[in-house]
């Protein structure tokens, strides 16, 4: 299994999918910071005074970490950061589903017609998790910028 | 260089923060770094205003001011939420003009209103910007005395202020 997951082509495919999802997810939020701030506030998980700064930095983190994952720069940091963000998003949605709050997800778009956060959204996020988790068990560092600059090491 | 993934992740976050703040500083639709979002611990402070508020928008008022204006029957309330939400319950005396469903029939409702009367516009609460957008639209249509109660329906309801049910677009009779 480890050998399969460490296949160079499969690892590259997982990097493209997992990184690509986050880059795509960041674009609308970067383009519409005010609307995304409103969605962040509506989750009621970030203190009011930090809502705007969070809404500014989070999409850029998604974009840069997604880009770095694809090109393989600071590879393990970007991979683990995106996995952590995925887990945080699932927990945030889950908390509001439990609270019974009907809110916009803000996952891929900030428009008011966006999907509502709910169980289906959590299942979808779990699907997005799969390529990220596969990367966690891959030992392939081929086609990464890190490898060019000897940033790779056996430990994760 | 940084082989530890925690250090790498930290570098990415710092880089993201620097880029985000730089982009926000130069873009036309930048937002304030600290927004005026309501907080349970900050209750009683100034009115709730959205980060997308711009100079020239109708003034934003807080709950106390909205409740005070409610005491004057000559001041009208405009509910910018969808008709189905309005039908469930709304502020007594409110007229429904759903910003997201605006069409000719709703524009006729707007035209039928007294443009010189004072109105308070609201929608669901801080997660909804329809009140701001409707306020801007009404302002463009010549309404002179507008204010936006951005705390909206949620804040009104949370404080047990007068509400009523029904889908009338005219002024409700009250509880």
mmCIF file of N, CA and C in Angstrom, chain A residues 34 38 52, chain B residues 35-37 47-54 57 60 126 128-129 132 136 148 150:
data_model
loop_
_atom_site.group_PDB
_atom_site.id
_atom_site.type_symbol
_atom_site.label_atom_id
_atom_site.label_comp_id
_atom_site.label_asym_id
_atom_site.label_seq_id
_atom_site.Cartn_x
_atom_site.Cartn_y
_atom_site.Cartn_z
ATOM 1 N N UNK A 34 -14.993 41.782 1.683
ATOM 2 C CA UNK A 34 -16.075 42.242 2.571
ATOM 3 C C UNK A 34 -17.142 41.147 2.723
ATOM 4 N N UNK A 38 -18.188 38.864 6.135
ATOM 5 C CA UNK A 38 -19.554 38.675 6.634
ATOM 6 C C UNK A 38 -19.818 37.197 6.905
ATOM 7 N N UNK A 52 -12.212 40.599 10.296
ATOM 8 C CA UNK A 52 -11.711 41.143 9.031
ATOM 9 C C UNK A 52 -10.304 40.644 8.707
ATOM 10 N N UNK B 35 -12.933 45.263 11.957
ATOM 11 C CA UNK B 35 -14.301 45.630 11.595
ATOM 12 C C UNK B 35 -15.148 45.871 12.828
ATOM 13 N N UNK B 36 -16.269 46.516 12.602
ATOM 14 C CA UNK B 36 -17.167 46.795 13.729
ATOM 15 C C UNK B 36 -18.238 45.704 13.818
ATOM 16 N N UNK B 37 -17.781 44.481 14.058
ATOM 17 C CA UNK B 37 -18.731 43.376 14.154
ATOM 18 C C UNK B 37 -19.232 43.265 15.584
ATOM 19 N N UNK B 47 -23.168 51.453 16.535
ATOM 20 C CA UNK B 47 -24.005 50.636 15.653
ATOM 21 C C UNK B 47 -23.190 49.618 14.875
ATOM 22 N N UNK B 48 -23.839 48.522 14.508
ATOM 23 C CA UNK B 48 -23.185 47.515 13.684
ATOM 24 C C UNK B 48 -23.091 48.049 12.269
ATOM 25 N N UNK B 49 -21.896 48.021 11.705
ATOM 26 C CA UNK B 49 -21.744 48.466 10.315
ATOM 27 C C UNK B 49 -21.004 47.389 9.534
ATOM 28 N N UNK B 50 -21.372 47.168 8.277
ATOM 29 C CA UNK B 50 -20.689 46.151 7.477
ATOM 30 C C UNK B 50 -19.349 46.669 6.972
ATOM 31 N N UNK B 51 -18.405 45.775 6.697
ATOM 32 C CA UNK B 51 -17.115 46.238 6.172
ATOM 33 C C UNK B 51 -17.247 46.875 4.795
ATOM 34 N N UNK B 52 -18.353 46.557 4.082
ATOM 35 C CA UNK B 52 -18.531 47.102 2.740
ATOM 36 C C UNK B 52 -19.204 48.475 2.757
ATOM 37 N N UNK B 53 -19.443 49.018 3.949
ATOM 38 C CA UNK B 53 -20.046 50.354 4.032
ATOM 39 C C UNK B 53 -19.121 51.383 3.387
ATOM 40 N N UNK B 54 -19.731 52.350 2.712
ATOM 41 C CA UNK B 54 -18.941 53.364 2.017
ATOM 42 C C UNK B 54 -19.417 54.749 2.432
ATOM 43 N N UNK B 57 -23.202 56.357 2.250
ATOM 44 C CA UNK B 57 -24.297 55.425 2.552
ATOM 45 C C UNK B 57 -25.213 56.065 3.598
ATOM 46 N N UNK B 60 -25.889 54.367 9.716
ATOM 47 C CA UNK B 60 -26.205 53.114 10.418
ATOM 48 C C UNK B 60 -26.627 53.453 11.847
ATOM 49 N N UNK B 126 -26.387 40.928 10.923
ATOM 50 C CA UNK B 126 -25.056 41.238 10.405
ATOM 51 C C UNK B 126 -24.578 40.263 9.334
ATOM 52 N N UNK B 128 -26.289 39.659 6.735
ATOM 53 C CA UNK B 128 -27.089 39.998 5.562
ATOM 54 C C UNK B 128 -26.814 41.441 5.174
ATOM 55 N N UNK B 129 -26.498 41.677 3.900
ATOM 56 C CA UNK B 129 -26.195 43.032 3.455
ATOM 57 C C UNK B 129 -27.325 43.638 2.636
ATOM 58 N N UNK B 132 -28.243 47.181 3.453
ATOM 59 C CA UNK B 132 -27.308 48.190 2.943
ATOM 60 C C UNK B 132 -27.581 48.460 1.463
ATOM 61 N N UNK B 136 -29.057 51.882 -0.224
ATOM 62 C CA UNK B 136 -28.396 52.629 -1.307
ATOM 63 C C UNK B 136 -29.367 52.867 -2.469
ATOM 64 N N UNK B 148 -30.055 52.792 8.330
ATOM 65 C CA UNK B 148 -29.935 51.338 8.215
ATOM 66 C C UNK B 148 -29.688 50.746 9.596
ATOM 67 N N UNK B 150 -28.437 47.784 10.943
ATOM 68 C CA UNK B 150 -27.715 46.601 10.437
ATOM 69 C C UNK B 150 -27.758 45.430 11.423
#
